[in-house]
Coordinates of C-alpha atoms in Angstrom, one line a residue:
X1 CA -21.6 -25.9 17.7
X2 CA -19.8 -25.5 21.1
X3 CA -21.5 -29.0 22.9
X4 CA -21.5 -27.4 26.2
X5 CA -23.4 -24.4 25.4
X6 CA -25.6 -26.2 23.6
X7 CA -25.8 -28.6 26.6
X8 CA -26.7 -25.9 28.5
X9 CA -29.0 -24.0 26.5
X10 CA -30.9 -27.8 26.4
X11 CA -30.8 -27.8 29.8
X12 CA -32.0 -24.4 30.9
X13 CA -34.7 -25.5 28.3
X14 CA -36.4 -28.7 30.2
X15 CA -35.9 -26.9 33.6
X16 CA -37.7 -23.6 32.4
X17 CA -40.3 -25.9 30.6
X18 CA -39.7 -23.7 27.3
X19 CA -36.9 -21.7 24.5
X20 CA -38.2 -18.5 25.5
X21 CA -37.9 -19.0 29.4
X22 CA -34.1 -20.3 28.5
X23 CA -33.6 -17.5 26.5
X24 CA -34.3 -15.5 29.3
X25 CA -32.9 -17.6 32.4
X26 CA -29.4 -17.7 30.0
X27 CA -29.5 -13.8 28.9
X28 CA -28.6 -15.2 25.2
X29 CA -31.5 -14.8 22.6
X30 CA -33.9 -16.9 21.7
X31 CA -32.8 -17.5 18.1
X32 CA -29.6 -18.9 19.6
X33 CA -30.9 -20.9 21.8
X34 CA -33.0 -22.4 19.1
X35 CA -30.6 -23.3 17.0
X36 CA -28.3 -24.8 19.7
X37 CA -30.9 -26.7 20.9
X38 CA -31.9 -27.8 16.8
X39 CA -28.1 -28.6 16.4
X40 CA -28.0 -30.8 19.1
X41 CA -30.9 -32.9 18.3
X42 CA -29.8 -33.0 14.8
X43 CA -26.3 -34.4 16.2
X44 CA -27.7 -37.0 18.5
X45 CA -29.9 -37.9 15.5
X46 CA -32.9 -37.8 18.2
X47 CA -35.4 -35.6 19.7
X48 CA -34.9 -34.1 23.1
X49 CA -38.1 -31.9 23.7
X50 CA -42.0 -32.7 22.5
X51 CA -43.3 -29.1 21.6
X52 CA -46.4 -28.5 22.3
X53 CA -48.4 -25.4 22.2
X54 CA -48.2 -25.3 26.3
X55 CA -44.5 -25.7 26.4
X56 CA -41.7 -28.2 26.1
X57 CA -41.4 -31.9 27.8
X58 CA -38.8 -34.4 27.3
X59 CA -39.0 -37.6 25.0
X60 CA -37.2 -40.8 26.4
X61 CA -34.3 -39.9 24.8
X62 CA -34.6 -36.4 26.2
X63 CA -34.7 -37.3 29.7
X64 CA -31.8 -39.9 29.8
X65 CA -29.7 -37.0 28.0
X66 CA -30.8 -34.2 29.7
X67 CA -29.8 -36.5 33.5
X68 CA -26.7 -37.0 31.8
X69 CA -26.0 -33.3 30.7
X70 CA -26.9 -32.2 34.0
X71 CA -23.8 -34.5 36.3
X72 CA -21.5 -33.2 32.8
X73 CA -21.7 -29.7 33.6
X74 CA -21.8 -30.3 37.2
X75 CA -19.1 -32.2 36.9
X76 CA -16.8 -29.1 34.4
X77 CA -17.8 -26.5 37.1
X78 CA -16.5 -28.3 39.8
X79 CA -13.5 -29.1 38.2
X80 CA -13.1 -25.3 36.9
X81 CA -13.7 -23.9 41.1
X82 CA -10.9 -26.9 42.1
X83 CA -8.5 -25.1 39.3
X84 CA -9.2 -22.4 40.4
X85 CA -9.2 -22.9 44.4
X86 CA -13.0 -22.6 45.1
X87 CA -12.2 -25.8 47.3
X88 CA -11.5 -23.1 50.5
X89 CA -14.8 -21.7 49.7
X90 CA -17.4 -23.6 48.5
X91 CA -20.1 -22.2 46.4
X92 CA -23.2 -22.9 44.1
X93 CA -26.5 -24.2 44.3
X94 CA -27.8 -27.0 45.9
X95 CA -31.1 -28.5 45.4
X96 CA -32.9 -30.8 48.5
X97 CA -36.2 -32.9 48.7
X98 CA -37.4 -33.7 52.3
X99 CA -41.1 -35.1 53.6
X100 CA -42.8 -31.7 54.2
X101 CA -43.4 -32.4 58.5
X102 CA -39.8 -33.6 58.9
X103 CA -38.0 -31.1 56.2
X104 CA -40.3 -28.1 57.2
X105 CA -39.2 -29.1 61.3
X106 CA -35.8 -30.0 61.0
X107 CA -34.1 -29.9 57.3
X108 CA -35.1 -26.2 56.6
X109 CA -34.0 -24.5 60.3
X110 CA -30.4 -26.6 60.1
X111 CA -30.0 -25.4 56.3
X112 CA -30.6 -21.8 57.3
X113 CA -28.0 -22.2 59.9
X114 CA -26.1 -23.6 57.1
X115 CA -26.6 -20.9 54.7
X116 CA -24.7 -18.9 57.5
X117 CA -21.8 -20.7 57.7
X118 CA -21.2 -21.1 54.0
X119 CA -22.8 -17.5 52.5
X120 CA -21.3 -18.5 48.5
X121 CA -23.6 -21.1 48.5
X122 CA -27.6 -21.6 48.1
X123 CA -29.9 -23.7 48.5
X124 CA -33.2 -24.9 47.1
X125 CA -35.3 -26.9 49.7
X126 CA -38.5 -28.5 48.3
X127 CA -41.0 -29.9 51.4
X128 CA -43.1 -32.7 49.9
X129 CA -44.9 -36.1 50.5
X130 CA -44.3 -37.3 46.9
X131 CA -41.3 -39.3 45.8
X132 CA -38.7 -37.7 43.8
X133 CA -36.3 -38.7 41.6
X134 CA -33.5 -37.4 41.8
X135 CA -32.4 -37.4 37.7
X136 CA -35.9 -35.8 37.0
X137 CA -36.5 -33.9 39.9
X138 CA -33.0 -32.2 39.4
X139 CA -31.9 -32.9 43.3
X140 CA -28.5 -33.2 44.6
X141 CA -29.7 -34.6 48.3
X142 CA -33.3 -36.1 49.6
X143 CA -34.1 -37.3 52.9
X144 CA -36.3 -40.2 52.4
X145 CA -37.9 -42.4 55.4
X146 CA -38.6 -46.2 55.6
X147 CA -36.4 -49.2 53.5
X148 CA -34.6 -47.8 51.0
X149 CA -34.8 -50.0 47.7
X150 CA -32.7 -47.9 45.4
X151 CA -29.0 -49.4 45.5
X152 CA -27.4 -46.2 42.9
X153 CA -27.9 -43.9 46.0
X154 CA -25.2 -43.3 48.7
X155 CA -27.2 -42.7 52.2
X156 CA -26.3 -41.2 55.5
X157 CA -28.5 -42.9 58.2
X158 CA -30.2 -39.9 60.4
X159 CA -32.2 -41.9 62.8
X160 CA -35.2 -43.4 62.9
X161 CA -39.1 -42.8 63.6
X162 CA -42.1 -44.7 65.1
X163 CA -45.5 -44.8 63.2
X164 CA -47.9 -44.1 65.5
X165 CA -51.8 -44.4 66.5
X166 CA -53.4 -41.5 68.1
X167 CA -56.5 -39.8 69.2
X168 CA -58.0 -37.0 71.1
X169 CA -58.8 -37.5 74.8
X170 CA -62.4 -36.5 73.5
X171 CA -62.8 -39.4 71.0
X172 CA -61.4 -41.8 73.4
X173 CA -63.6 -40.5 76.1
X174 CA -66.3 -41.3 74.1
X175 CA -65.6 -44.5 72.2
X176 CA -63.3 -46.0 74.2
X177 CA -59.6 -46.8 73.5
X178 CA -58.7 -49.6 71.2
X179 CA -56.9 -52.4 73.2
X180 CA -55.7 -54.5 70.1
X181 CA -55.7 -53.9 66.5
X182 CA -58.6 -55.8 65.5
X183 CA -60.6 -53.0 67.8
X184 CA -59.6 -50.4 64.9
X185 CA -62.2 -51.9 62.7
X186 CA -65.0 -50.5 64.9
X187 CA -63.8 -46.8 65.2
X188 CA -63.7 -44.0 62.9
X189 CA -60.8 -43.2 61.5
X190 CA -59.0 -40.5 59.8
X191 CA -56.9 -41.9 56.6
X192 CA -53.2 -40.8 55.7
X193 CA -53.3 -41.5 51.9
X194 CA -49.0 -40.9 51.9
X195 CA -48.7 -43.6 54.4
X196 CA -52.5 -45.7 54.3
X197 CA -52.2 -47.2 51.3
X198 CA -53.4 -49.6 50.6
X199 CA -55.7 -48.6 53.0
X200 CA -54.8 -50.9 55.3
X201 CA -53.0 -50.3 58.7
X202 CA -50.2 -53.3 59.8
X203 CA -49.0 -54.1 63.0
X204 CA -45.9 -55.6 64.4
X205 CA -47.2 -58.7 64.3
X206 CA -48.0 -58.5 60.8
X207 CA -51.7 -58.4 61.0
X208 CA -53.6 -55.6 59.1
X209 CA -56.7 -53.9 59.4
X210 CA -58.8 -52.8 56.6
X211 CA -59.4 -49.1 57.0
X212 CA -62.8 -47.8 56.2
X213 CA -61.9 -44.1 56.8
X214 CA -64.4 -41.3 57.7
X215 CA -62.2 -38.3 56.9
X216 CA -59.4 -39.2 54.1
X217 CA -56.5 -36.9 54.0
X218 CA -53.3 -36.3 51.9
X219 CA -51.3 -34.4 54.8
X220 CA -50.4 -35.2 58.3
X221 CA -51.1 -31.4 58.9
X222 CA -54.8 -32.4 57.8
X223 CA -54.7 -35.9 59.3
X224 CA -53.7 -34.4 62.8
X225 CA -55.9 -31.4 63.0
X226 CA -58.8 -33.9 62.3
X227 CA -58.1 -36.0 65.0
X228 CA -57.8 -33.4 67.2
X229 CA -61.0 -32.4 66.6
X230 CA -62.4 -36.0 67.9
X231 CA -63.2 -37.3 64.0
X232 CA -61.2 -40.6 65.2
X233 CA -57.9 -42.2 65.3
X234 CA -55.1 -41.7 63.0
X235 CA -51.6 -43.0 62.3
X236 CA -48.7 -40.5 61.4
X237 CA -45.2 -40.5 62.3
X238 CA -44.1 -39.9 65.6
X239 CA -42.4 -36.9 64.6
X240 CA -45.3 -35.2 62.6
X241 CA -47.4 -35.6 66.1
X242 CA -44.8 -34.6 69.1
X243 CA -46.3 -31.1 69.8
X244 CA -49.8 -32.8 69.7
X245 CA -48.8 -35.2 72.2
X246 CA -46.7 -33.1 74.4
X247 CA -49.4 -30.8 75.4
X248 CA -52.2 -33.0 75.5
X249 CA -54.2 -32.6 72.1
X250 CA -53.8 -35.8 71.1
X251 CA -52.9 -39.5 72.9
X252 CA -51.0 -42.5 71.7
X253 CA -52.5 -45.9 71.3
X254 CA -51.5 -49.4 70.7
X255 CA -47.8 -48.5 71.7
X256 CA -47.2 -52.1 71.8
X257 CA -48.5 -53.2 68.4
X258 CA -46.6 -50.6 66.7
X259 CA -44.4 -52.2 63.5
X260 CA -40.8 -51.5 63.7
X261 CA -38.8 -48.0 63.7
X262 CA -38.8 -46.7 60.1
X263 CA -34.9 -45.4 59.2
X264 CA -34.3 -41.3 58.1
X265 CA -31.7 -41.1 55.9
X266 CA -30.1 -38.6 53.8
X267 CA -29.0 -39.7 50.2
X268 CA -27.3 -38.4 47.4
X269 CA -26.3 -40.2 44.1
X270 CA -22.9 -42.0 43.9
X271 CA -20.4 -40.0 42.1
X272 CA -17.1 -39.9 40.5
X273 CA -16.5 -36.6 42.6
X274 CA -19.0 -35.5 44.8
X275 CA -19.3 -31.9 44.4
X276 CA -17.9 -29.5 47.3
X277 CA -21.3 -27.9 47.7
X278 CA -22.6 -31.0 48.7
X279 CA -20.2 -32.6 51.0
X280 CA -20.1 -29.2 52.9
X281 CA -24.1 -29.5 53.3
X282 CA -23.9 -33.1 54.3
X283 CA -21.5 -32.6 56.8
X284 CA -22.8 -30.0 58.4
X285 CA -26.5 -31.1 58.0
X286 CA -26.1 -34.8 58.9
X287 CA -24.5 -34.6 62.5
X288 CA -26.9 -31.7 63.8
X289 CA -30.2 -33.2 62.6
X290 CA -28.9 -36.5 64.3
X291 CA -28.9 -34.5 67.3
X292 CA -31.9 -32.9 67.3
X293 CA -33.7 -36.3 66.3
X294 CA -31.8 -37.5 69.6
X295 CA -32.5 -35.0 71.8
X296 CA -36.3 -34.9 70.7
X297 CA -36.7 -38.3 71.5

């Protein structure tokens, strides 16, 4: 058994969710890839995969190996395009996770710009809300916002955003603006559930408000278009509401009760080597979202 085929053929396996989708992601047939995949468990004397009639999914064991096959081969690839002087071009794929407002405003126009500059190498940008991990999720760089609590990852401070309370010109017409936090209690408001939970709203002073939403939403896309229409207030991130606010759809409350700025930053795990690829996207991603964050205000 060659252990880095069969590495592979494991690998190809719990990303395509079954043999047959290996099979065909490898070009090897499916017998093969079978019996690598048998051989292997048979040598770690443990079972990778669950098989089920809808597919494949990793035991414990599975996923720890599967993590660790994945930096192995990542690691021999590299090595092979150093030997062989891929360091004057750098190429490969490169998999990012960024929130879905921020990633889809600023992370995907600097990567495309990116993607000119370096044409060998591509990239696989995944907009979401939910928290990824990085062994699981298969991601080489994330850019998370707020305190960061895992100490494995290596970050890049981007800058920082406000969370915000805002309305329509409408509601506040209507119901009057709030003056201090308590006041929240007495207006509708639209709920966040990525940032709400749990479902309370704190201030810099530390107090919190219980929220009893009208409207509960899991996007600030949703969150926003809501308040626009006058449902009530709702907190996002500065960033997620700037075009609301610059042309008048929506109004910022309670400036002055606003908690702290929460920190961007752009992480990636701590390596031995960190891959070409990557330290060519971070350097050229890093410094321009920076400015744009800056220049946006």
């Amino acid at each position: 058994m060659d252990r880095f085929d069969a590495m592979r053929a494991a690998l190809a396996a719990a990303d395509a969710g079954s043999l047959s989708a290996a099979a065909r992601r490898l070009n090897t047939p499916l017998p093969t890839i079978s019996r690598q995949v048998a051989e292997l468990e048979a040598r770690l004397g443990a079972q990778i995969f669950t098989r089920s009639a809808r597919g494949l999914s990793l035991t414990d064991a599975g996923r720890d190996y599967i993590a660790a096959a994945r930096r192995i081969l990542e690691e021999v690839a590299e090595a092979e395009r150093a030997a062989g002087g891929a360091y004057a071009a750098p190429q490969g794929a490169l998999a990012v996770s960024a929130p879905l407002v921020f990633g889809r405003l600023h992370i995907a126009p600097v990567t495309a710009a990116f993607l000119e500059v370096y044409p060998l190498i591509s990239v696989r940008l995944d907009l979401s809300d939910r928290f990824i991990d990085f062994e699981d999720d298969g991601v080489d760089a994330a850019v998370r916002i707020g305190a960061l609590v895992d100490s494995t990852l290596i970050g890049m401070k981007l800058g920082e955003t406000r969370l915000i309370v805002c309305a329509s010109p409408a509601y506040l017409a209507a119901r009057g603006a709030p003056a201090r936090p308590a006041d929240v209690a007495s207006h509708a408001c639209v709920g966040f559930s990525r940032l709400d939970a749990p479902g309370v709203w704190t201030f810099s002073s530390g107090e919190t408000i219980a929220l009893k939403p009208r409207f509960s939403v899991n996007t600030a896309e949703a969150a926003l278009d809501a308040a626009i229409a006058g449902v009530g207030l709702t907190r996002v991130f500065c960033y997620q509401a700037n075009a609301a606010l610059a042309d008048g759809r929506l109004v910022e409350v309670l400036r002055e009760h606003a908690p702290a700025p929460a920190p961007i930053t752009l992480l990636h795990p701590a390596r031995a080597r960190t891959p070409t690829k990557l330290r060519a996207f971070l350097s050229y991603v890093a410094p321009r979202v920076r400015a744009r964050l800056s220049n946006s205000g």
